[in-house]
Structures are given as structure tokens and as C-alpha cells.
Amino acid sequence: MAGVTMRKKLSLPGVEHMSSKGITQRWLFNSLGLILAILIVIELAMAFIVQDYYYSGIRWQLGNIMTTTQESFSRYANQSQSEFASRSINAVENFSLKEQVELQVFDQNGDFILSSAGFTPELTERPDYDMALSVKSGQRIGVASYHLSSGENVMAYTYILTNAEEMTGAVRLVVSLSGADRQIFIIVSVLLVIGIAVILFVIMSGSYFINSIVIPVKEIGVTARKIALGDFDARLEKKYNDEIGDLCDTINYMAGELGTTEKMKNDFISSVSHELRTPLTAIKGWGETLMALDPVKDREMMEKGMDVIIGESERLSGIVEELLDFSRLQSGRLTMKMEKIDILAELGEAVFMFQERSKRENIELVYYEPELLPAVMGDRNRLKQVFVNILDNAFKYSDAGGRVRVEAEEGDGEIRVVISDTGCGISAEDLSKVKEKFYKANHTRRGSGIGLAVADEIIRMHGGSLELRSVESSGTDVIITLPVASAPEGGEEDPPQELQ
């Protein structure tokens, strides 16, 4: 529809559905769950230990009481049943601990005779008695804790009286465990309260710690999404001097670098567009002019126009080739055909290419050529490209009446090529960045701003270095250092190698 502009909302995959509770949930299910499981195990273990402690104490006390009691009843074991019953009644009546412990007496058949409690006990279950009967020799003793049908928890201790290994009766001590169970319950309850307090403390401290991570991480996520969508001015507030704080500093630094790179990229696109438009405009203009000329009458103008068209075409071709080299550099496809070469030959050809330009622009070109230099391993075309690029920069940033000087020398197994100019120079702020991609220190001079980055990468791939020294308004020195080629073993020439 006319007059209607459709805009597509820019979004990132997974951004709108990011869970803010992931870390908290993992902490609840992992750390807190583990702590809770450990506390439950400790509580159960402590409950068992406390119960065993109390029950063992009662069992020991019953054993001591039984030791004294069974000594009295053992004297009646060889007497008749009637005599045993009458003497047992006397012993039970004189039992001093009847308020705390119930004393029961049984005959040789296991039938109940009497009890210190004064009533017939519940005898549906006697695990201690059955245990003592099962012992065939030695001290026939049985001890057990169990619940009565009334629900009361008791501990019983039985001693079988024998005469010539024949049962003549049994003495049984029974004590209620209600008091002990009450003490155990109190202690376990206190331990449970302590465990709950520990859990609450862990939850409170853990929540504070988790929030100190989750909230900054959420802020980092929001800011990172802004940066991803192109807001390079977004910044994070550093609240902690820890790993989170370091991450905030890193993201802020990244945003600044991305903003700088984005600005350089935009400047680069603008510069390249201008560089491409200028020769195209000249070619188109002179093409239209030549179309209107008479080839016979205006031959001089025709030749001048063709020279301009050829020159601008070469310039346009150079810009495109520079862009292609940069693309190869970015994708890692910049290759080198390495072989032993005469560096002076390539440097001399590059200097020769600028002699006419030197005269045309009134810039003095001085070349101090040594008599001989050792060979280097390199790609002759790429090295010549570097020399031409640096010489072009030297002329580009120099004014009429200036001077460009080229010299080469050997030292310490290296060859140094120095190309100096007396041009506008580079500021100290820009000097550390001029070899970066897209960076252009001086926007008043033509150029794309990527030639030096390509040249630096080519020299690096040759195992050398490219260094710049400059003082603003006083000129620039470019020092190229290349290693001397090592002598081949056996005196044979090394075959060309392709380096990527």
C-alpha cells in the first residue's frame, strides 16, 4: 500500500524466553536439596544413636538388677515347685525396686506365678522369654524391647533358672520405656529444630548470595542484548570487585571496542565509496567528452582523455584489488608463494614506478641502494605490493616540495627497509591504531584505510615486522624488517612453497 512503511522487528533467538530462575532452581534442587538430604540423614542417625544410648543404658541397668535377683532365686532352683513358689512370693514382696521395675516369676512350665505389680501381666508376647528358652547351654538370658497391645513400649529381661540343665523356673524384669521415649523425643525434637534453623539460615544466606549473582547476570544479559542490537553506548555499572565485576568491565570494554570498530567501518565504507566514485566520475566524464570530439581534429584532447581514463581505471583496479586482499586477509585465504628472491630487485622496481609521480607532484624521491643484499624467502609480488603501498602513502601524505627517502641495509641476520617522508605525520593517539582494519588517521587524504593493515599482515606472514615511527607535522618512518633466507643444505635451491 502506498505511504505505508513495513518494519521488521529485530530480535535475537531465545532472548524473549530466557528464564530468570535457572540458577535459583538449580541451587534449590542441587545445593539446598543436598544439604536437606544430609540433614535428614544426620537427624535419623542422631535419633538412632540417642535411642540406642538410652536403651543400652536401661538394658545395662536391668542386667545389673537381674544379676542380684537371679542369685536369690537360684538358691530355690533345686527345691520342689511348691517350695519354689512360696519362697518366690517372699522374694517378690521384698523386691526393693518394685516402683520402677516389675519382677515376674514363672514355674518350670513357663506358667505365671506372681508379679511385683500385684496383677497378672499381659503375656501374649514374650520375645525375651522365647529368646532365653532358645539358648541350649550357658547363661540362658533373653532381652527384648517391644510394644504391648495397649501401646506401651517396654523392655523385658528374662533369666531361666536351671538345675542340671533342666528348667526349674524363670525370673523376668519388665520396665516401661515411656520415660526414656519421652526424653528421646525431646532430644530429637531439639535436633530437628536445630536442623530447621540450619535450613532457614542456608536459605536466607543462599538467597542473598544467589541474588548477588542472578541480578547482575540479568543486567548483563539486558545490556548484552542492547549491544547485540547495535546500542554500543550501553554500559554496565560495576557493583562488585569480583568475577562479576571483571565481566562487567570486559563487556563495557567490548562495547567500546565494538563502537569504535563500527565507527571505523562506517568511515571505511564512506571512504571506499568516495574512492570508487572519484575514478568512476572521471572515467564517465571523459568518456562523454571523448564521444563528442572529432578523432582527427581533437587528437591531442583524445590522447589526454584516454590517459586520464587509463590512469583512473588503474586506480580503480588498485582499490578493488586492495579490497580483495583485505577480504582474503579476513577469511584467512591470503596465500604466499614463498621462494628465494632478490629483495633489491623488488624494491628497485617499486621505487622506479614512483619516479614519474615524484616529478609530477614535485616531491623529491631519494633511493640509497646498497650494492648487494642477501636473498630472502618471500613472495615477490606481495613484497612489491607492500613497498608500493607504503611509497604511495608517503607520497599521499606529503606536500609539494617534500621528500621521500628509501634505504635498505643488512644487520644481525635481518634486512631493514626504511621508507621515510616529510609529510604531515601521525599523531601519538593515532600511531598505535593505524595498522588496525578500517582505521584511517587522516580523512582529508584519499585512501581506504586498509592498505597498511594488509601490508602489516603480509610482512608478518614473511616472519618479519612492520614498525611506524612518526611525529605529527614532521613526517613518518616505516621500518620493514625481513629475515635473511637460510642457506639450503647440500647447496640445492629450495623449491617454491605456498604459505597460507
JSON list of C-alpha atoms in Angstrom, two decimals, residues 75-193:
[
{"chain": "A", "resi": 75, "resn": "ARG", "atom": "CA", "xyz": [19.06, -70.93, 95.64]},
{"chain": "A", "resi": 76, "resn": "TYR", "atom": "CA", "xyz": [15.49, -72.16, 95.16]},
{"chain": "A", "resi": 77, "resn": "ALA", "atom": "CA", "xyz": [16.10, -73.85, 91.81]},
{"chain": "A", "resi": 78, "resn": "ASN", "atom": "CA", "xyz": [16.72, -77.36, 93.29]},
{"chain": "A", "resi": 79, "resn": "GLN", "atom": "CA", "xyz": [13.67, -77.26, 95.55]},
{"chain": "A", "resi": 80, "resn": "SER", "atom": "CA", "xyz": [10.18, -78.51, 94.84]},
{"chain": "A", "resi": 81, "resn": "GLN", "atom": "CA", "xyz": [7.72, -76.42, 92.91]},
{"chain": "A", "resi": 82, "resn": "SER", "atom": "CA", "xyz": [5.60, -75.67, 95.94]},
{"chain": "A", "resi": 83, "resn": "GLU", "atom": "CA", "xyz": [8.66, -74.67, 97.96]},
{"chain": "A", "resi": 84, "resn": "PHE", "atom": "CA", "xyz": [9.92, -72.58, 94.96]},
{"chain": "A", "resi": 85, "resn": "ALA", "atom": "CA", "xyz": [6.56, -70.79, 94.74]},
{"chain": "A", "resi": 86, "resn": "SER", "atom": "CA", "xyz": [6.38, -69.93, 98.45]},
{"chain": "A", "resi": 87, "resn": "ARG", "atom": "CA", "xyz": [9.96, -68.64, 98.58]},
{"chain": "A", "resi": 88, "resn": "SER", "atom": "CA", "xyz": [9.37, -66.63, 95.38]},
{"chain": "A", "resi": 89, "resn": "ILE", "atom": "CA", "xyz": [6.44, -64.84, 96.99]},
{"chain": "A", "resi": 90, "resn": "ASN", "atom": "CA", "xyz": [8.71, -63.77, 99.84]},
{"chain": "A", "resi": 91, "resn": "ALA", "atom": "CA", "xyz": [11.43, -62.61, 97.44]},
{"chain": "A", "resi": 92, "resn": "VAL", "atom": "CA", "xyz": [8.98, -60.61, 95.32]},
{"chain": "A", "resi": 93, "resn": "GLU", "atom": "CA", "xyz": [7.47, -58.91, 98.35]},
{"chain": "A", "resi": 94, "resn": "ASN", "atom": "CA", "xyz": [10.96, -57.85, 99.49]},
{"chain": "A", "resi": 95, "resn": "PHE", "atom": "CA", "xyz": [11.98, -56.60, 95.96]},
{"chain": "A", "resi": 96, "resn": "SER", "atom": "CA", "xyz": [13.18, -53.05, 96.61]},
{"chain": "A", "resi": 97, "resn": "LEU", "atom": "CA", "xyz": [12.80, -51.66, 93.07]},
{"chain": "A", "resi": 98, "resn": "LYS", "atom": "CA", "xyz": [9.18, -52.66, 92.51]},
{"chain": "A", "resi": 99, "resn": "GLU", "atom": "CA", "xyz": [8.23, -48.99, 91.95]},
{"chain": "A", "resi": 100, "resn": "GLN", "atom": "CA", "xyz": [10.48, -48.76, 88.92]},
{"chain": "A", "resi": 101, "resn": "VAL", "atom": "CA", "xyz": [10.78, -52.32, 87.66]},
{"chain": "A", "resi": 102, "resn": "GLU", "atom": "CA", "xyz": [8.21, -55.13, 87.57]},
{"chain": "A", "resi": 103, "resn": "LEU", "atom": "CA", "xyz": [9.51, -58.50, 88.75]},
{"chain": "A", "resi": 104, "resn": "GLN", "atom": "CA", "xyz": [7.74, -61.56, 87.36]},
{"chain": "A", "resi": 105, "resn": "VAL", "atom": "CA", "xyz": [8.26, -65.22, 88.34]},
{"chain": "A", "resi": 106, "resn": "PHE", "atom": "CA", "xyz": [7.37, -68.32, 86.24]},
{"chain": "A", "resi": 107, "resn": "ASP", "atom": "CA", "xyz": [7.41, -72.03, 87.08]},
{"chain": "A", "resi": 108, "resn": "GLN", "atom": "CA", "xyz": [9.19, -74.84, 85.23]},
{"chain": "A", "resi": 109, "resn": "ASN", "atom": "CA", "xyz": [6.40, -74.99, 82.66]},
{"chain": "A", "resi": 110, "resn": "GLY", "atom": "CA", "xyz": [6.53, -71.27, 81.94]},
{"chain": "A", "resi": 111, "resn": "ASP", "atom": "CA", "xyz": [3.29, -70.57, 83.74]},
{"chain": "A", "resi": 112, "resn": "PHE", "atom": "CA", "xyz": [2.97, -67.28, 85.56]},
{"chain": "A", "resi": 113, "resn": "ILE", "atom": "CA", "xyz": [3.26, -67.48, 89.35]},
{"chain": "A", "resi": 114, "resn": "LEU", "atom": "CA", "xyz": [3.26, -63.90, 90.60]},
{"chain": "A", "resi": 115, "resn": "SER", "atom": "CA", "xyz": [4.37, -60.32, 89.87]},
{"chain": "A", "resi": 116, "resn": "SER", "atom": "CA", "xyz": [5.58, -57.40, 91.96]},
{"chain": "A", "resi": 117, "resn": "ALA", "atom": "CA", "xyz": [2.93, -55.28, 90.24]},
{"chain": "A", "resi": 118, "resn": "GLY", "atom": "CA", "xyz": [0.21, -57.23, 92.04]},
{"chain": "A", "resi": 119, "resn": "PHE", "atom": "CA", "xyz": [-1.75, -58.25, 88.91]},
{"chain": "A", "resi": 120, "resn": "THR", "atom": "CA", "xyz": [-1.43, -60.72, 86.12]},
{"chain": "A", "resi": 121, "resn": "PRO", "atom": "CA", "xyz": [0.65, -59.18, 83.29]},
{"chain": "A", "resi": 122, "resn": "GLU", "atom": "CA", "xyz": [-0.14, -59.32, 79.60]},
{"chain": "A", "resi": 123, "resn": "LEU", "atom": "CA", "xyz": [1.67, -62.44, 78.34]},
{"chain": "A", "resi": 124, "resn": "THR", "atom": "CA", "xyz": [0.52, -62.67, 74.73]},
{"chain": "A", "resi": 125, "resn": "GLU", "atom": "CA", "xyz": [4.01, -61.77, 73.58]},
{"chain": "A", "resi": 126, "resn": "ARG", "atom": "CA", "xyz": [7.23, -62.65, 75.43]},
{"chain": "A", "resi": 127, "resn": "PRO", "atom": "CA", "xyz": [10.08, -62.30, 72.91]},
{"chain": "A", "resi": 128, "resn": "ASP", "atom": "CA", "xyz": [12.69, -62.10, 75.67]},
{"chain": "A", "resi": 129, "resn": "TYR", "atom": "CA", "xyz": [11.34, -65.30, 77.31]},
{"chain": "A", "resi": 130, "resn": "ASP", "atom": "CA", "xyz": [11.31, -67.13, 73.99]},
{"chain": "A", "resi": 131, "resn": "MET", "atom": "CA", "xyz": [14.83, -65.96, 73.32]},
{"chain": "A", "resi": 132, "resn": "ALA", "atom": "CA", "xyz": [16.08, -67.25, 76.67]},
{"chain": "A", "resi": 133, "resn": "LEU", "atom": "CA", "xyz": [14.40, -70.65, 76.12]},
{"chain": "A", "resi": 134, "resn": "SER", "atom": "CA", "xyz": [16.12, -70.98, 72.74]},
{"chain": "A", "resi": 135, "resn": "VAL", "atom": "CA", "xyz": [19.55, -70.93, 74.40]},
{"chain": "A", "resi": 136, "resn": "LYS", "atom": "CA", "xyz": [20.63, -74.56, 74.84]},
{"chain": "A", "resi": 137, "resn": "SER", "atom": "CA", "xyz": [23.64, -74.07, 77.06]},
{"chain": "A", "resi": 138, "resn": "GLY", "atom": "CA", "xyz": [25.43, -71.41, 79.05]},
{"chain": "A", "resi": 139, "resn": "GLN", "atom": "CA", "xyz": [23.56, -68.48, 80.61]},
{"chain": "A", "resi": 140, "resn": "ARG", "atom": "CA", "xyz": [20.02, -68.67, 79.31]},
{"chain": "A", "resi": 141, "resn": "ILE", "atom": "CA", "xyz": [19.22, -64.98, 79.07]},
{"chain": "A", "resi": 142, "resn": "GLY", "atom": "CA", "xyz": [16.90, -63.02, 76.76]},
{"chain": "A", "resi": 143, "resn": "VAL", "atom": "CA", "xyz": [16.48, -59.24, 76.41]},
{"chain": "A", "resi": 144, "resn": "ALA", "atom": "CA", "xyz": [13.97, -57.51, 74.09]},
{"chain": "A", "resi": 145, "resn": "SER", "atom": "CA", "xyz": [12.12, -54.23, 73.59]},
{"chain": "A", "resi": 146, "resn": "TYR", "atom": "CA", "xyz": [8.56, -54.38, 72.19]},
{"chain": "A", "resi": 147, "resn": "HIS", "atom": "CA", "xyz": [5.13, -52.81, 72.30]},
{"chain": "A", "resi": 148, "resn": "LEU", "atom": "CA", "xyz": [2.30, -54.19, 74.34]},
{"chain": "A", "resi": 149, "resn": "SER", "atom": "CA", "xyz": [-1.15, -54.43, 72.83]},
{"chain": "A", "resi": 150, "resn": "SER", "atom": "CA", "xyz": [-2.06, -51.43, 74.97]},
{"chain": "A", "resi": 151, "resn": "GLY", "atom": "CA", "xyz": [0.52, -49.43, 73.04]},
{"chain": "A", "resi": 152, "resn": "GLU", "atom": "CA", "xyz": [3.03, -49.10, 75.85]},
{"chain": "A", "resi": 153, "resn": "ASN", "atom": "CA", "xyz": [6.67, -49.64, 74.92]},
{"chain": "A", "resi": 154, "resn": "VAL", "atom": "CA", "xyz": [8.54, -51.90, 77.38]},
{"chain": "A", "resi": 155, "resn": "MET", "atom": "CA", "xyz": [11.86, -53.65, 77.78]},
{"chain": "A", "resi": 156, "resn": "ALA", "atom": "CA", "xyz": [11.94, -57.14, 79.33]},
{"chain": "A", "resi": 157, "resn": "TYR", "atom": "CA", "xyz": [14.89, -59.14, 80.67]},
{"chain": "A", "resi": 158, "resn": "THR", "atom": "CA", "xyz": [14.43, -62.90, 81.30]},
{"chain": "A", "resi": 159, "resn": "TYR", "atom": "CA", "xyz": [16.70, -65.31, 83.16]},
{"chain": "A", "resi": 160, "resn": "ILE", "atom": "CA", "xyz": [15.96, -69.08, 83.04]},
{"chain": "A", "resi": 161, "resn": "LEU", "atom": "CA", "xyz": [16.66, -70.90, 86.31]},
{"chain": "A", "resi": 162, "resn": "THR", "atom": "CA", "xyz": [18.13, -74.38, 85.77]},
{"chain": "A", "resi": 163, "resn": "ASN", "atom": "CA", "xyz": [19.14, -77.45, 87.77]},
{"chain": "A", "resi": 164, "resn": "ALA", "atom": "CA", "xyz": [21.36, -79.93, 85.94]},
{"chain": "A", "resi": 165, "resn": "GLU", "atom": "CA", "xyz": [20.43, -78.08, 82.73]},
{"chain": "A", "resi": 166, "resn": "GLU", "atom": "CA", "xyz": [16.75, -78.66, 83.40]},
{"chain": "A", "resi": 167, "resn": "MET", "atom": "CA", "xyz": [14.49, -75.60, 83.68]},
{"chain": "A", "resi": 168, "resn": "THR", "atom": "CA", "xyz": [13.09, -75.18, 87.17]},
{"chain": "A", "resi": 169, "resn": "GLY", "atom": "CA", "xyz": [11.62, -71.67, 86.70]},
{"chain": "A", "resi": 170, "resn": "ALA", "atom": "CA", "xyz": [12.20, -68.20, 85.27]},
{"chain": "A", "resi": 171, "resn": "VAL", "atom": "CA", "xyz": [12.70, -64.69, 86.57]},
{"chain": "A", "resi": 172, "resn": "ARG", "atom": "CA", "xyz": [11.65, -61.76, 84.41]},
{"chain": "A", "resi": 173, "resn": "LEU", "atom": "CA", "xyz": [12.19, -57.99, 84.79]},
{"chain": "A", "resi": 174, "resn": "VAL", "atom": "CA", "xyz": [9.94, -55.61, 82.87]},
{"chain": "A", "resi": 175, "resn": "VAL", "atom": "CA", "xyz": [10.39, -51.85, 82.72]},
{"chain": "A", "resi": 176, "resn": "SER", "atom": "CA", "xyz": [8.37, -49.22, 80.88]},
{"chain": "A", "resi": 177, "resn": "LEU", "atom": "CA", "xyz": [10.25, -47.21, 78.23]},
{"chain": "A", "resi": 178, "resn": "SER", "atom": "CA", "xyz": [7.75, -44.32, 78.24]},
{"chain": "A", "resi": 179, "resn": "GLY", "atom": "CA", "xyz": [10.07, -42.03, 80.21]},
{"chain": "A", "resi": 180, "resn": "ALA", "atom": "CA", "xyz": [13.04, -42.89, 78.01]},
{"chain": "A", "resi": 181, "resn": "ASP", "atom": "CA", "xyz": [10.94, -42.41, 74.87]},
{"chain": "A", "resi": 182, "resn": "ARG", "atom": "CA", "xyz": [9.85, -39.03, 76.15]},
{"chain": "A", "resi": 183, "resn": "GLN", "atom": "CA", "xyz": [13.46, -37.96, 76.68]},
{"chain": "A", "resi": 184, "resn": "ILE", "atom": "CA", "xyz": [14.40, -39.30, 73.25]},
{"chain": "A", "resi": 185, "resn": "PHE", "atom": "CA", "xyz": [11.50, -37.38, 71.68]},
{"chain": "A", "resi": 186, "resn": "ILE", "atom": "CA", "xyz": [12.62, -34.14, 73.37]},
{"chain": "A", "resi": 187, "resn": "ILE", "atom": "CA", "xyz": [16.23, -34.55, 72.23]},
{"chain": "A", "resi": 188, "resn": "VAL", "atom": "CA", "xyz": [15.22, -35.49, 68.66]},
{"chain": "A", "resi": 189, "resn": "SER", "atom": "CA", "xyz": [12.81, -32.51, 68.58]},
{"chain": "A", "resi": 190, "resn": "VAL", "atom": "CA", "xyz": [15.61, -30.18, 69.65]},
{"chain": "A", "resi": 191, "resn": "LEU", "atom": "CA", "xyz": [17.84, -31.64, 66.93]},
{"chain": "A", "resi": 192, "resn": "LEU", "atom": "CA", "xyz": [15.01, -31.21, 64.42]},
{"chain": "A", "resi": 193, "resn": "VAL", "atom": "CA", "xyz": [14.57, -27.56, 65.42]}
]
